[in-house]
PDB file of C-alpha atoms in Angstrom:
ATOM      1  CA  MET A 214      16.966  73.672-142.723  1.00 39.00           C
ATOM      2  CA  LYS A 215      20.629  74.417-141.978  1.00 41.00           C
ATOM      3  CA  ILE A 216      19.879  78.128-141.669  1.00 40.00           C
ATOM      4  CA  LEU A 217      17.135  77.447-139.169  1.00 36.00           C
ATOM      5  CA  ALA A 218      19.488  75.266-137.093  1.00 36.00           C
ATOM      6  CA  ILE A 219      22.245  77.956-137.166  1.00 36.00           C
ATOM      7  CA  VAL A 220      19.671  80.669-136.075  1.00 34.00           C
ATOM      8  CA  GLY A 221      18.481  78.294-133.347  1.00 38.00           C
ATOM      9  CA  LEU A 222      22.064  77.732-132.055  1.00 34.00           C
ATOM     10  CA  ILE A 223      22.757  81.453-132.129  1.00 33.00           C
ATOM     11  CA  PHE A 224      19.526  82.062-130.176  1.00 34.00           C
ATOM     12  CA  ILE A 225      20.368  79.291-127.607  1.00 35.00           C
ATOM     13  CA  PHE A 226      23.927  80.542-126.995  1.00 36.00           C
ATOM     14  CA  GLY A 227      22.656  84.133-126.786  1.00 37.00           C
ATOM     15  CA  VAL A 228      20.086  83.151-124.185  1.00 36.00           C
ATOM     16  CA  ALA A 229      22.620  80.964-122.341  1.00 35.00           C
ATOM     17  CA  LYS A 230      25.067  83.853-122.225  1.00 41.00           C
ATOM     18  CA  SER A 231      22.373  86.231-120.924  1.00 45.00           C
ATOM     19  CA  PHE A 232      21.115  83.577-118.477  1.00 43.00           C
ATOM     20  CA  ALA A 233      24.690  83.265-117.128  1.00 61.00           C
ATOM     21  CA  VAL A 234      24.859  86.979-116.423  1.00 82.00           C
ATOM     22  CA  GLU A 235      21.462  86.971-114.855  1.00 82.00           C
ATOM     23  CA  ASN A 236      22.636  84.260-112.361  1.00 86.00           C
ATOM     24  CA  PHE A 237      26.196  85.647-111.968  1.00 89.00           C
ATOM     25  CA  CYS A 238      25.877  86.431-108.255  1.00 87.00           C
ATOM     26  CA  ARG A 239      24.164  83.137-107.303  1.00 88.00           C
ATOM     27  CA  GLU A 240      26.569  81.073-109.374  1.00 90.00           C
ATOM     28  CA  ASN A 241      29.592  82.884-107.873  1.00 88.00           C
ATOM     29  CA  ASN A 242      28.167  82.857-104.311  1.00 87.00           C
ATOM     30  CA  ILE A 243      28.177  86.625-104.001  1.00 83.00           C
ATOM     31  CA  ALA A 244      25.525  87.972-101.582  1.00 81.00           C
ATOM     32  CA  VAL A 245      26.538  91.621-101.820  1.00 81.00           C
ATOM     33  CA  GLY A 246      29.087  93.144-104.193  1.00 82.00           C
ATOM     34  CA  ILE A 247      29.795  94.546-107.584  1.00 84.00           C
ATOM     35  CA  ALA A 248      31.614  93.161-110.610  1.00 87.00           C
ATOM     36  CA  PRO A 249      32.350  94.278-114.171  1.00 89.00           C
ATOM     37  CA  HIS A 250      30.083  92.910-116.886  1.00 91.00           C
ATOM     38  CA  PRO A 251      31.486  89.648-118.156  1.00 89.00           C
ATOM     39  CA  ASP A 252      31.505  90.876-121.780  1.00 91.00           C
ATOM     40  CA  PRO A 253      34.537  93.240-121.870  1.00 89.00           C
ATOM     41  CA  GLN A 254      33.011  95.125-124.831  1.00 92.00           C
ATOM     42  CA  LEU A 255      30.051  96.180-122.599  1.00 92.00           C
ATOM     43  CA  CYS A 256      32.317  98.368-120.359  1.00 92.00           C
ATOM     44  CA  ASN A 257      29.469 100.862-119.704  1.00 92.00           C
ATOM     45  CA  LEU A 258      27.579  98.114-117.807  1.00 91.00           C
ATOM     46  CA  TYR A 259      28.347  96.484-114.491  1.00 89.00           C
ATOM     47  CA  LEU A 260      26.715  93.960-112.178  1.00 88.00           C
ATOM     48  CA  VAL A 261      25.400  94.590-108.657  1.00 84.00           C
ATOM     49  CA  CYS A 262      24.754  91.592-106.301  1.00 83.00           C
ATOM     50  CA  ALA A 263      22.149  92.010-103.692  1.00 78.00           C
ATOM     51  CA  LEU A 264      21.098  88.924-101.728  1.00 76.00           C
ATOM     52  CA  TYR A 265      22.528  86.731-104.496  1.00 82.00           C
ATOM     53  CA  ASN A 266      20.342  88.468-107.150  1.00 85.00           C
ATOM     54  CA  THR A 267      22.103  90.001-110.128  1.00 87.00           C
ATOM     55  CA  TYR A 268      21.201  93.469-111.402  1.00 86.00           C
ATOM     56  CA  ILE A 269      22.690  94.844-114.593  1.00 88.00           C
ATOM     57  CA  ILE A 270      23.330  98.566-114.283  1.00 87.00           C
ATOM     58  CA  GLU A 271      24.344 101.056-116.975  1.00 89.00           C
ATOM     59  CA  CYS A 272      26.690 103.971-116.417  1.00 88.00           C
ATOM     60  CA  GLU A 273      25.749 107.443-117.438  1.00 87.00           C
ATOM     61  CA  PRO A 274      26.435 108.395-121.102  1.00 90.00           C
ATOM     62  CA  ASN A 275      30.137 108.916-121.976  1.00 91.00           C
ATOM     63  CA  THR A 276      31.315 106.988-118.886  1.00 90.00           C
ATOM     64  CA  ILE A 277      32.712 103.485-118.428  1.00 92.00           C
ATOM     65  CA  PHE A 278      32.718 101.258-115.357  1.00 90.00           C
ATOM     66  CA  VAL A 279      36.040 101.072-113.507  1.00 88.00           C
ATOM     67  CA  TYR A 280      36.334  98.059-111.129  1.00 84.00           C
ATOM     68  CA  HIS A 281      38.465  98.622-108.067  1.00 78.00           C
ATOM     69  CA  ASN A 282      37.469  95.576-105.917  1.00 73.00           C
ATOM     70  CA  SER A 283      34.366  93.556-105.001  1.00 66.00           C
ATOM     71  CA  THR A 284      33.017  96.478-102.881  1.00 63.00           C
ATOM     72  CA  ASP A 285      34.215  99.458-104.816  1.00 72.00           C
ATOM     73  CA  GLY A 286      33.742 100.561-108.400  1.00 78.00           C
ATOM     74  CA  SER A 287      32.786 103.754-110.218  1.00 82.00           C
ATOM     75  CA  CYS A 288      31.635 105.083-113.613  1.00 86.00           C
ATOM     76  CA  GLU A 289      34.368 107.268-114.930  1.00 88.00           C
ATOM     77  CA  PRO A 290      34.580 109.564-118.025  1.00 91.00           C
ATOM     78  CA  GLY A 291      35.574 107.356-120.905  1.00 92.00           C
ATOM     79  CA  TYR A 292      34.968 106.210-124.473  1.00 93.00           C
ATOM     80  CA  VAL A 293      32.370 103.347-124.642  1.00 91.00           C
ATOM     81  CA  GLU A 294      33.431 102.513-128.216  1.00 93.00           C
ATOM     82  CA  THR A 295      37.016 101.682-127.156  1.00 93.00           C
ATOM     83  CA  CYS A 296      36.445 101.053-123.466  1.00 92.00           C
ATOM     84  CA  SER A 297      39.245 103.468-122.529  1.00 91.00           C
ATOM     85  CA  LEU A 298      39.233 106.259-120.002  1.00 90.00           C
ATOM     86  CA  THR A 299      39.253 109.853-120.986  1.00 85.00           C
ATOM     87  CA  THR A 300      42.675 111.260-120.217  1.00 74.00           C
ATOM     88  CA  THR A 301      43.665 114.775-119.393  1.00 60.00           C
ATOM     89  CA  THR A 302      47.158 115.850-120.252  1.00 54.00           C
ATOM     90  CA  THR A 303      48.883 118.829-118.722  1.00 52.00           C
ATOM     91  CA  THR A 304      51.849 120.219-120.513  1.00 54.00           C
ATOM     92  CA  THR A 305      54.470 122.578-118.969  1.00 54.00           C
ATOM     93  CA  THR A 306      56.603 124.636-121.355  1.00 55.00           C
ATOM     94  CA  THR A 307      59.756 126.457-120.421  1.00 56.00           C
ATOM     95  CA  THR A 308      61.177 128.943-122.847  1.00 55.00           C
ATOM     96  CA  THR A 309      64.776 130.152-122.658  1.00 56.00           C
ATOM     97  CA  THR A 310      65.786 133.476-124.019  1.00 56.00           C
ATOM     98  CA  THR A 311      69.387 134.245-124.739  1.00 57.00           C
ATOM     99  CA  THR A 312      70.551 137.823-124.927  1.00 54.00           C
ATOM    100  CA  THR A 313      73.918 138.717-126.259  1.00 53.00           C
ATOM    101  CA  THR A 314      75.465 142.115-125.445  1.00 50.00           C
ATOM    102  CA  THR A 315      78.627 143.392-127.170  1.00 50.00           C
ATOM    103  CA  VAL A 316      80.866 145.598-125.031  1.00 48.00           C
ATOM    104  CA  PRO A 317      83.643 147.409-126.880  1.00 50.00           C
ATOM    105  CA  PRO A 318      86.252 146.533-127.855  1.00 52.00           C
ATOM    106  CA  THR A 319      86.109 142.690-127.801  1.00 48.00           C
ATOM    107  CA  THR A 320      84.154 141.567-124.698  1.00 45.00           C
ATOM    108  CA  THR A 321      80.966 139.529-125.129  1.00 45.00           C
ATOM    109  CA  THR A 322      78.524 138.781-122.272  1.00 46.00           C
ATOM    110  CA  THR A 323      75.852 136.157-122.646  1.00 46.00           C
ATOM    111  CA  THR A 324      72.798 135.976-120.230  1.00 46.00           C
ATOM    112  CA  THR A 325      70.260 133.188-120.143  1.00 43.00           C
ATOM    113  CA  GLU A 326      66.970 133.843-118.446  1.00 44.00           C
ATOM    114  CA  PRO A 327      64.322 131.127-118.218  1.00 43.00           C
ATOM    115  CA  ILE A 328      60.738 132.223-118.817  1.00 38.00           C
ATOM    116  CA  SER A 329      58.190 129.873-117.305  1.00 36.00           C
ATOM    117  CA  VAL A 330      54.734 129.528-118.798  1.00 35.00           C
ATOM    118  CA  PRO A 331      52.127 128.894-116.037  1.00 37.00           C
ATOM    119  CA  SER A 332      50.097 125.723-116.379  1.00 36.00           C
ATOM    120  CA  THR A 333      47.341 124.265-114.404  1.00 34.00           C
ATOM    121  CA  PRO A 334      48.428 120.982-112.818  1.00 33.00           C
ATOM    122  CA  LEU A 335      46.183 117.957-112.746  1.00 30.00           C
ATOM    123  CA  THR A 336      44.775 117.707-109.195  1.00 29.00           C
ATOM    124  CA  THR A 337      43.416 114.623-107.417  1.00 26.00           C
ATOM    125  CA  THR A 338      41.146 114.768-104.382  1.00 28.00           C
ATOM    126  CA  SER A 339      41.173 111.954-101.890  1.00 27.00           C
ATOM    127  CA  THR A 340      38.780 111.571 -98.996  1.00 31.00           C
ATOM    128  CA  TYR A 341      39.932 109.986 -95.799  1.00 31.00           C
ATOM    129  CA  TYR A 342      37.543 108.959 -92.988  1.00 35.00           C
ATOM    130  CA  PRO A 343      39.430 108.870 -89.683  1.00 37.00           C
ATOM    131  CA  GLU A 344      39.041 105.936 -87.262  1.00 37.00           C
ATOM    132  CA  SER A 345      37.680 108.044 -84.490  1.00 37.00           C
ATOM    133  CA  THR A 346      35.105 110.714 -85.416  1.00 39.00           C
ATOM    134  CA  THR A 347      32.225 112.226 -83.482  1.00 45.00           C
ATOM    135  CA  PRO A 348      29.347 109.800 -83.463  1.00 50.00           C
ATOM    136  CA  GLY A 349      26.741 110.910 -85.971  1.00 53.00           C
ATOM    137  CA  GLU A 350      29.370 112.139 -88.555  1.00 68.00           C
ATOM    138  CA  PHE A 351      28.796 109.631 -91.436  1.00 71.00           C
ATOM    139  CA  PRO A 352      30.689 109.531 -94.642  1.00 79.00           C
ATOM    140  CA  ASP A 353      28.911 111.026 -97.639  1.00 82.00           C
ATOM    141  CA  CYS A 354      27.492 108.187 -99.760  1.00 85.00           C
ATOM    142  CA  LYS A 355      26.271 110.592-102.519  1.00 82.00           C
ATOM    143  CA  GLY A 356      27.259 109.145-105.924  1.00 79.00           C
ATOM    144  CA  VAL A 357      28.791 105.980-104.489  1.00 82.00           C
ATOM    145  CA  ILE A 358      27.613 102.759-106.105  1.00 82.00           C
ATOM    146  CA  LEU A 359      28.725 100.307-103.334  1.00 83.00           C
ATOM    147  CA  ARG A 360      31.219 100.781-100.460  1.00 85.00           C
ATOM    148  CA  TYR A 361      31.601  99.482 -96.902  1.00 88.00           C
ATOM    149  CA  LEU A 362      33.111 102.027 -94.437  1.00 88.00           C
ATOM    150  CA  PRO A 363      33.745 101.939 -90.724  1.00 91.00           C
ATOM    151  CA  TYR A 364      30.938 103.394 -88.502  1.00 92.00           C
ATOM    152  CA  PRO A 365      32.402 106.478 -86.804  1.00 91.00           C
ATOM    153  CA  GLY A 366      33.404 105.675 -83.241  1.00 92.00           C
ATOM    154  CA  VAL A 367      31.949 102.159 -82.940  1.00 94.00           C
ATOM    155  CA  CYS A 368      34.258  99.300 -84.170  1.00 94.00           C
ATOM    156  CA  TYR A 369      31.521  96.646 -84.491  1.00 94.00           C
ATOM    157  CA  LYS A 370      29.325  98.699 -86.829  1.00 94.00           C
ATOM    158  CA  TYR A 371      29.741  99.732 -90.410  1.00 91.00           C
ATOM    159  CA  VAL A 372      28.256 102.079 -92.974  1.00 91.00           C
ATOM    160  CA  LEU A 373      27.037 100.605 -96.309  1.00 88.00           C
ATOM    161  CA  CYS A 374      26.886 103.058 -99.143  1.00 87.00           C
ATOM    162  CA  LEU A 375      24.600 101.570-101.882  1.00 84.00           C
ATOM    163  CA  PHE A 376      23.432 103.627-104.813  1.00 82.00           C
ATOM    164  CA  GLY A 377      24.028 106.906-102.974  1.00 84.00           C
ATOM    165  CA  ASP A 378      21.963 105.853 -99.982  1.00 86.00           C
ATOM    166  CA  THR A 379      23.403 105.224 -96.473  1.00 88.00           C
ATOM    167  CA  PHE A 380      22.674 102.075 -94.464  1.00 88.00           C
ATOM    168  CA  ILE A 381      24.034 101.098 -91.043  1.00 90.00           C
ATOM    169  CA  GLY A 382      25.039  97.551 -90.288  1.00 90.00           C
ATOM    170  CA  GLU A 383      26.225  95.751 -87.259  1.00 92.00           C
ATOM    171  CA  CYS A 384      28.624  92.768 -87.048  1.00 92.00           C
ATOM    172  CA  ASP A 385      27.690  89.546 -85.275  1.00 90.00           C
ATOM    173  CA  GLU A 386      28.458  89.000 -81.635  1.00 91.00           C
ATOM    174  CA  ASN A 387      32.253  88.641 -81.061  1.00 90.00           C
ATOM    175  CA  GLN A 388      33.052  90.392 -84.354  1.00 92.00           C
ATOM    176  CA  ILE A 389      34.366  93.825 -85.340  1.00 93.00           C
ATOM    177  CA  PHE A 390      34.420  95.618 -88.694  1.00 93.00           C
ATOM    178  CA  HIS A 391      37.855  95.369 -90.199  1.00 88.00           C
ATOM    179  CA  GLN A 392      38.824  98.711 -91.805  1.00 83.00           C
ATOM    180  CA  ASN A 393      41.305  97.260 -94.248  1.00 79.00           C
ATOM    181  CA  LEU A 394      39.352  94.218 -95.346  1.00 79.00           C
ATOM    182  CA  HIS A 395      35.952  96.062 -95.344  1.00 80.00           C
ATOM    183  CA  PHE A 396      34.051  93.295 -93.667  1.00 84.00           C
ATOM    184  CA  CYS A 397      33.323  91.799 -90.218  1.00 88.00           C
ATOM    185  CA  VAL A 398      35.953  89.521 -88.602  1.00 88.00           C
ATOM    186  CA  ARG A 399      36.329  87.860 -85.206  1.00 90.00           C
ATOM    187  CA  GLY A 400      37.501  90.449 -82.684  1.00 91.00           C
ATOM    188  CA  ASN A 401      37.324  91.953 -79.267  1.00 92.00           C
ATOM    189  CA  ARG A 402      34.668  94.688 -79.107  1.00 94.00           C
ATOM    190  CA  GLU A 403      36.227  96.293 -76.055  1.00 92.00           C
ATOM    191  CA  THR A 404      39.650  96.758 -77.457  1.00 92.00           C
ATOM    192  CA  CYS A 405      38.535  96.871 -81.145  1.00 92.00           C
ATOM    193  CA  ARG A 406      41.183  94.448 -82.175  1.00 90.00           C
ATOM    194  CA  ALA A 407      40.787  91.482 -84.456  1.00 87.00           C
ATOM    195  CA  CYS A 408      41.826  88.161 -82.935  1.00 83.00           C
ATOM    196  CA  ILE A 409      41.827  84.512 -83.777  1.00 71.00           C
ATOM    197  CA  PHE A 410      41.035  82.887 -80.448  1.00 68.00           C
ATOM    198  CA  CYS A 411      38.875  85.437 -78.597  1.00 64.00           C
TER     199      CYS A 411
END
């Protein structure tokens, strides 16, 4: 009887934990956003909130989810077993050669010549979307899980990248899209400036 009770408790707590994940967005009042999976050992999974519904998404094999903020995250190369990122190390080696030449009768000259071994540096590519671009030039959403970006040339619109697809949104009346906060705030649409009492 005790074994049955223990199995029942394990089942109940397992279901409760799963149920909590399934209602994560609703319970945390998140209409749209992303979050890491609550179980830190499941680093290859993450949660996507869409209209308060929670979707559990799995990263590609040999990648783990890296959470940047509630609107930005990505699956990066990593070890699922240890939940650590794959690191690339670049080593630069410099070799010094010393040559000694003896000149008669007792003069000695020493020359040191560094020999550098070429190495390939680790490079990082950053993409910047300028504030004013030609209308119609949208950021590339390919491979992006979730990100809000300014709509090129119109301060009260925004671009929503969701699972690689591009969607266009518009802020409510008397609001503009704040580029640093990544959501709509009260603002003057003519001057494209955020304001408190406008």
